[in-house]
Short mmCIF file of C-alpha atoms in Angstrom, two decimals:
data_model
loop_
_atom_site.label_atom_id
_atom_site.label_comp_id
_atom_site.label_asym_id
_atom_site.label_seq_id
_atom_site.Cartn_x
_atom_site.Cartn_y
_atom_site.Cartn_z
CA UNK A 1 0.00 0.00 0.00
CA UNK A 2 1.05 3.35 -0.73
CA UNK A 3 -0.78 6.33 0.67
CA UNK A 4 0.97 8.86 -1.52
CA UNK A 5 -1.43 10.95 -3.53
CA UNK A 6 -1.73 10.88 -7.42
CA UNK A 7 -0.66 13.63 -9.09
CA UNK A 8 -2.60 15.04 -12.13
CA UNK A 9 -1.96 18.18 -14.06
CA UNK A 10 -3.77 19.84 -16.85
CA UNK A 11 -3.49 23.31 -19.17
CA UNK A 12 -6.37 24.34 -17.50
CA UNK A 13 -9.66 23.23 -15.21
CA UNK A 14 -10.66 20.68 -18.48
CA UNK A 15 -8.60 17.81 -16.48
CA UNK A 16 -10.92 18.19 -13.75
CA UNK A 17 -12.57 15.81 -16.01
CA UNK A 18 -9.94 13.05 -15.63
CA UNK A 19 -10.42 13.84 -11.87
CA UNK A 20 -14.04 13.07 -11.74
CA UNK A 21 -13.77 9.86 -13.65
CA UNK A 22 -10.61 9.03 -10.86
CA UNK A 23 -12.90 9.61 -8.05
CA UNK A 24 -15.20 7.31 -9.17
CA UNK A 25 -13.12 4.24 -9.95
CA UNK A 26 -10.64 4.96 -6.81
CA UNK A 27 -12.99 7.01 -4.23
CA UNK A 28 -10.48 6.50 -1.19
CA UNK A 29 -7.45 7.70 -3.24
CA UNK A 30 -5.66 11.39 -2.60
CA UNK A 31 -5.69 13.63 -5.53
CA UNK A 32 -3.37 16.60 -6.30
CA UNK A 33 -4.38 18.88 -8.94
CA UNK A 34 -2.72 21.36 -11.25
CA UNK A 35 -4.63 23.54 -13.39
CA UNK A 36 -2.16 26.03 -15.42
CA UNK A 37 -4.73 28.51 -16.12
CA UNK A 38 -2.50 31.43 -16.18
CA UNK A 39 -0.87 29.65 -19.78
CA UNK A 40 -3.91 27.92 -21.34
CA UNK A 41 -4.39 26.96 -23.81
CA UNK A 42 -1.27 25.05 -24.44
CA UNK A 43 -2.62 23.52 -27.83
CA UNK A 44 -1.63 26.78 -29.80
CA UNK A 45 1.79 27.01 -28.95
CA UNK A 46 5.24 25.06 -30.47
CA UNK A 47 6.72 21.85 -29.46
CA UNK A 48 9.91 23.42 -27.21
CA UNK A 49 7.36 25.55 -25.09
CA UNK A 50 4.62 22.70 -24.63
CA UNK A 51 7.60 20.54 -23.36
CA UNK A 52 8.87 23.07 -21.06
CA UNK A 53 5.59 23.73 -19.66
CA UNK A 54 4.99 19.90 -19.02
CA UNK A 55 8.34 19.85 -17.06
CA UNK A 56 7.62 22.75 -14.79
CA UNK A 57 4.17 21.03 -14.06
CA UNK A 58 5.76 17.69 -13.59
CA UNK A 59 8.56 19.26 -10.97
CA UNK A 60 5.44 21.07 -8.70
CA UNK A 61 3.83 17.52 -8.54
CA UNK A 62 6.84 15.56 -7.91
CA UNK A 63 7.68 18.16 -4.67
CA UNK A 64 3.61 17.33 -3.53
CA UNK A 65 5.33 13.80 -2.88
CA UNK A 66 3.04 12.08 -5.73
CA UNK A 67 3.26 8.49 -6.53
CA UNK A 68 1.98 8.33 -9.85
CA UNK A 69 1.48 11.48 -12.61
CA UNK A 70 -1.67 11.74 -15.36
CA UNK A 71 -0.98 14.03 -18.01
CA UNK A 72 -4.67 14.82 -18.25
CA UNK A 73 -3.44 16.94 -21.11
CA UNK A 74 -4.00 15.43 -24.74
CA UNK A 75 -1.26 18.33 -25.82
CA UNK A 76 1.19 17.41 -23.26
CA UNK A 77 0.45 13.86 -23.53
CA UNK A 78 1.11 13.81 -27.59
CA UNK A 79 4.28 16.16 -27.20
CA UNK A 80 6.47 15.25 -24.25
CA UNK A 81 8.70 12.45 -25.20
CA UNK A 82 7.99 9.50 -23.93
CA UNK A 83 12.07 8.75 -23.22
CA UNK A 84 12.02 11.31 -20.93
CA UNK A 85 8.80 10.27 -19.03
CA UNK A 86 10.11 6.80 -18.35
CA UNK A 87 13.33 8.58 -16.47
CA UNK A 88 10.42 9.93 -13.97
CA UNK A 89 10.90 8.98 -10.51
CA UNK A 90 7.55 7.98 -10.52
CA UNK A 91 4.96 6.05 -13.08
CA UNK A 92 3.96 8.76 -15.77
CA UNK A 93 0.65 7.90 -17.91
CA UNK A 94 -0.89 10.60 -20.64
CA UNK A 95 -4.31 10.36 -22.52
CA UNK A 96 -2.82 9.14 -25.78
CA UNK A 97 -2.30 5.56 -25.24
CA UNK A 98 -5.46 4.19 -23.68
CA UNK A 99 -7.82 6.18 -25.67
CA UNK A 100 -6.63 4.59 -28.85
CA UNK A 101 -7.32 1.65 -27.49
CA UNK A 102 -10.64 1.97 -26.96
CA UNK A 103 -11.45 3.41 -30.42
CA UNK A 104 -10.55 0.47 -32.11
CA UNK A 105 -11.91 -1.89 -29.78
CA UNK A 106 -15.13 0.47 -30.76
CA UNK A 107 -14.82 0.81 -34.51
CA UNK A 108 -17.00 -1.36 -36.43
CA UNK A 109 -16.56 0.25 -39.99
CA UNK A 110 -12.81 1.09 -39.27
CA UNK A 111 -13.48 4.91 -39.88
CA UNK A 112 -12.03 6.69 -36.70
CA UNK A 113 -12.13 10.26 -36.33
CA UNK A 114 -9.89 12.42 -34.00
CA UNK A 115 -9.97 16.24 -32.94
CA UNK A 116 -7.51 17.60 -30.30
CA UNK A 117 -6.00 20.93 -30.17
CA UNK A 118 -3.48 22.43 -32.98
CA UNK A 119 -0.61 20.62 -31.47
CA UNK A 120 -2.29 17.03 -30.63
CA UNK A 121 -3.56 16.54 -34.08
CA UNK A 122 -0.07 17.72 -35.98
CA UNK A 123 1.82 15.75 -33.63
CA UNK A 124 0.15 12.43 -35.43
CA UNK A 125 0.80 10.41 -31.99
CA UNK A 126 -2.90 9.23 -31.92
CA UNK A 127 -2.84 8.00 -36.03
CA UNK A 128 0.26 6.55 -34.94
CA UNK A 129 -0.69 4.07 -32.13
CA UNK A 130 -4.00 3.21 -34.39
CA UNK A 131 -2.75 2.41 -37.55
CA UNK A 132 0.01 -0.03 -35.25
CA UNK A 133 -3.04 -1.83 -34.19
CA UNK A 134 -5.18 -1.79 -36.94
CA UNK A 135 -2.97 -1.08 -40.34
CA UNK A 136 -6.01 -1.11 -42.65
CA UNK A 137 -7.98 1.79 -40.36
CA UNK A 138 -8.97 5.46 -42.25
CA UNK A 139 -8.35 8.26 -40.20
CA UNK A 140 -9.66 11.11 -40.17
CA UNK A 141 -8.26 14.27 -37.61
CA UNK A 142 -9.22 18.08 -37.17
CA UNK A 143 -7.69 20.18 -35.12
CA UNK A 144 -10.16 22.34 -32.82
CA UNK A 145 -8.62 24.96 -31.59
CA UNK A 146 -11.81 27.51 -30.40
CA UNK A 147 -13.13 24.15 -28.10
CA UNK A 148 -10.62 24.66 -24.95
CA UNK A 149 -11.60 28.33 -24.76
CA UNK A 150 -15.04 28.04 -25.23
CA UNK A 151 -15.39 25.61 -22.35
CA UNK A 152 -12.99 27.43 -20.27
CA UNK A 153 -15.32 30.47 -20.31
CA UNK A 154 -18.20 28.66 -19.89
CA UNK A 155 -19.71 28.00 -23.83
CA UNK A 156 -20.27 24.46 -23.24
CA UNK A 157 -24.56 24.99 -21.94
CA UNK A 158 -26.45 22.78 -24.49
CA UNK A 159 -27.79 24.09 -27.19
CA UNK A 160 -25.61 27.43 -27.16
CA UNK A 161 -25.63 28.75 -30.99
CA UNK A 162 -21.95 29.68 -31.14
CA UNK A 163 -21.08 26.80 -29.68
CA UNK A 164 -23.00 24.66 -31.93
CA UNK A 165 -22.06 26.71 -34.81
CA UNK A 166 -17.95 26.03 -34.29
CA UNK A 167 -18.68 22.60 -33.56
CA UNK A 168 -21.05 22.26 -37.03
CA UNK A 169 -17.50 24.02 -38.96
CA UNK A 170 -14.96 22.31 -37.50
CA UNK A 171 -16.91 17.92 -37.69
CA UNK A 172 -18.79 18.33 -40.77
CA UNK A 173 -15.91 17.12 -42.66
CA UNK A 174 -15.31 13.76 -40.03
CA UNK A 175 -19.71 13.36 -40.45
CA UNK A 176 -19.59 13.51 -44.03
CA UNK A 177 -16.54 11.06 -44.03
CA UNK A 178 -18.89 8.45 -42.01
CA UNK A 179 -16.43 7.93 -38.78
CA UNK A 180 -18.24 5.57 -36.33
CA UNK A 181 -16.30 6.55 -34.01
CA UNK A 182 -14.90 9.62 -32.52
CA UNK A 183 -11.98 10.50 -30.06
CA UNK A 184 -12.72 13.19 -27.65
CA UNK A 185 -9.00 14.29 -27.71
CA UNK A 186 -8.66 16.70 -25.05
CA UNK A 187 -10.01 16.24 -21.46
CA UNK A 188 -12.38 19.87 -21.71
CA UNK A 189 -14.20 17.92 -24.57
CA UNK A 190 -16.52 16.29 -23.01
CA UNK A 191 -17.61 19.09 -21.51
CA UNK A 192 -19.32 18.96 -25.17
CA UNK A 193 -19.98 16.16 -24.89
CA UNK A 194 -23.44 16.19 -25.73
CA UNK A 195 -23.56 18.96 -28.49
CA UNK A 196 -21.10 16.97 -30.57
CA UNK A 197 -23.06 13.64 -29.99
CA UNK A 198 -26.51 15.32 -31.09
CA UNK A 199 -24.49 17.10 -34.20
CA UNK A 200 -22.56 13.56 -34.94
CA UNK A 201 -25.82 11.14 -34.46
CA UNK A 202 -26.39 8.63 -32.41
CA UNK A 203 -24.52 6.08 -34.29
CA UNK A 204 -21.17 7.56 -33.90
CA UNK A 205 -19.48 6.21 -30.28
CA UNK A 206 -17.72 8.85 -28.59
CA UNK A 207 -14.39 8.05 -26.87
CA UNK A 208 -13.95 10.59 -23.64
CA UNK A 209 -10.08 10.69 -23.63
CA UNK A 210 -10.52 11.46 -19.64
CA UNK A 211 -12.74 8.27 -18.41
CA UNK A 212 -10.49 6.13 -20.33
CA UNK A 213 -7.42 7.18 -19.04
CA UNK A 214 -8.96 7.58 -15.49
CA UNK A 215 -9.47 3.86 -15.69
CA UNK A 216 -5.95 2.58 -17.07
CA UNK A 217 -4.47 4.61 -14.39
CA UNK A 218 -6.57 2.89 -11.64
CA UNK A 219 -5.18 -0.25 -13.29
CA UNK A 220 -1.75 0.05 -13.41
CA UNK A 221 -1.52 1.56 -10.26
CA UNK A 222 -3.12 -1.45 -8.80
CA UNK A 223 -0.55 -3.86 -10.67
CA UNK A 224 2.17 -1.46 -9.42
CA UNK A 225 0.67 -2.21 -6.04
CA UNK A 226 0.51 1.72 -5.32
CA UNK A 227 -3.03 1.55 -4.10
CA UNK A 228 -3.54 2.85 -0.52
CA UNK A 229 -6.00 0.35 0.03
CA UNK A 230 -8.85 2.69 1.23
CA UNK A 231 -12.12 2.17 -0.53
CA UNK A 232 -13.73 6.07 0.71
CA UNK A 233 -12.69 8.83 1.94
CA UNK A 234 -10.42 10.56 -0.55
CA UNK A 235 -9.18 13.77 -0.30
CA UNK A 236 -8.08 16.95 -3.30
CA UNK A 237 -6.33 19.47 -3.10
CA UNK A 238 -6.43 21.91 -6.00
CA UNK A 239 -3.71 24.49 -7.46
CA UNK A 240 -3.75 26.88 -10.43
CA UNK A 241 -1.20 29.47 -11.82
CA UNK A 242 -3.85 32.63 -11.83
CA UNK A 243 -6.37 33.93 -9.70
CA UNK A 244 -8.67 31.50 -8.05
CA UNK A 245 -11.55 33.46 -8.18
CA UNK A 246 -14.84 31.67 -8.93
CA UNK A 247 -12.61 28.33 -8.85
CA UNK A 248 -15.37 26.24 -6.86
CA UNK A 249 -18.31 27.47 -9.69
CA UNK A 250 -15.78 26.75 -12.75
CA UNK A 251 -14.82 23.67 -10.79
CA UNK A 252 -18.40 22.07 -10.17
CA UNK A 253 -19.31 21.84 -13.93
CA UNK A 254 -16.34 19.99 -14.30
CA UNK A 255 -16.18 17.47 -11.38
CA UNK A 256 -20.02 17.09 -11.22
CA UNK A 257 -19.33 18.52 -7.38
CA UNK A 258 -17.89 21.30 -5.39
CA UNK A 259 -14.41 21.08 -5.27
CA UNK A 260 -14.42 22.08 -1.53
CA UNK A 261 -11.66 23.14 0.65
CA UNK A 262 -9.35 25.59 -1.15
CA UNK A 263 -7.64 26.37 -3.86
CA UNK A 264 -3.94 27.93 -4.22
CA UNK A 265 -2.46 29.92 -6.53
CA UNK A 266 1.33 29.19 -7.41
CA UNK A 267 4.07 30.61 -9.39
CA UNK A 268 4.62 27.72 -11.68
CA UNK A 269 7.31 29.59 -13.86
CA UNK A 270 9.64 29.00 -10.28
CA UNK A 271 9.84 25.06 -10.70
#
């Protein structure tokens, strides 16, 4: 047993989403949170600043004493090289790996579509793991760059017209190319959840990049035998790089709750 919390960061609150879906699979586990609002989005920006950013997040969580990290980041989790996460002093997991998984486990007609932010989708790391376990698979990405800031400030309420308007430009293209299934690559997407499922019918499965991960991470931390055993009772603790204000409101749309106790702001451009 290890009673150690997990460590999960995030370009912004859209993680919280990973969080939720990690409460519910391992409700007596401690959870530290990083939410680098003060820089987000990080899907508009280049490789060398994406991978700097993921270290300085990495280095806060590894002084909280963390015994596992979740990149709940599809940028970070497509950019920062994976060499580099295996030197961690700790187990490192990002989004990437487990939701390609599940999209071809859900395929039927081997049409899979993928939208991330600017720097997910050029990166090509989710084509890549797909097409190594199914060769014969047509993919089809967009990048959607206006989705993180749209649910950041709160465009996400269904049936909001802009919102629905962005999402109509940007998956037309994947509807009328007949994906059956669709990766939600960024953990603020399903936040959207349900306006892209009405726009993309009922037919197409939607992969949340966030629940997925939330539950390889429960695995492998119980084969590493880093569970602390506890089946309730888990605690957060919540930190962000600008002002906290209004955290708990932005905070309860994403975990489904009040975040409760506080929330600190921290100089992340220190670590």
């Amino acid at each position: 047993m290890d009673t150690r919390p997990i460590g999960v960061f995030d370009s912004g609150l859209g993680g919280l989403t990973a969080v939720r879906q990690l409460r519910r699979v391992l409700p007596g586990e401690d959870i530290v949170y990083f939410g680098d609002t003060g820089r987000v989005p990080y899907g508009s920006r280049g490789r060398d600043i994406i991978v700097q950013y993921a270290r300085q997040d990495i280095r806060f969580l590894l002084q909280q004493d963390v015994k596992f990290i979740i990149a709940a980041c599809g940028t970070v989790s497509s950019t920062y090289p994976p060499e580099e996460a295996a030197r961690l002093p700790v187990p490192f997991t990002g989004v990437v790996g487990a939701t390609a998984r599940a999209a071809v486990d859900a395929t039927r007609n081997r049409k899979i579509g993928i939208i991330g932010t600017a720097a997910t989708v050029r990166s090509g790391s989710y084509a890549a793991i797909i097409r190594d376990m199914m060769p014969d698979v047509q993919i089809f990405a967009r990048a959607c760059p206006m989705f993180v800031p749209l649910v950041e400030n709160g465009y996400f309420n269904d049936g909001n017209p802009v919102t629905k308007l962005i999402i109509a430009e940007y998956l037309q293209e994947l509807k009328d190319a007949g994906v059956d299934t669709l990766i939600l690559g960024c953990t603020h997407y399903p936040l959207l959840k349900k306006m892209i499922g009405d726009f993309m019918g009922d037919e197409v499965h939607l992969v949340d990049s966030g629940k997925v991960t939330a539950q390889a991470a429960a695995a492998a931390l119980d084969d590493l035998g880093l569970l602390n055993g506890k089946k309730s009772g888990g605690t957060a603790r919540y930190f962000v790089s600008d002002t906290p204000d209004n955290f708990d409101e932005l905070a309860h749309t994403f975990l489904g709750e009040y975040a409760g106790g506080t929330v600190e702001r921290i100089a992340i451009e220190t670590y």
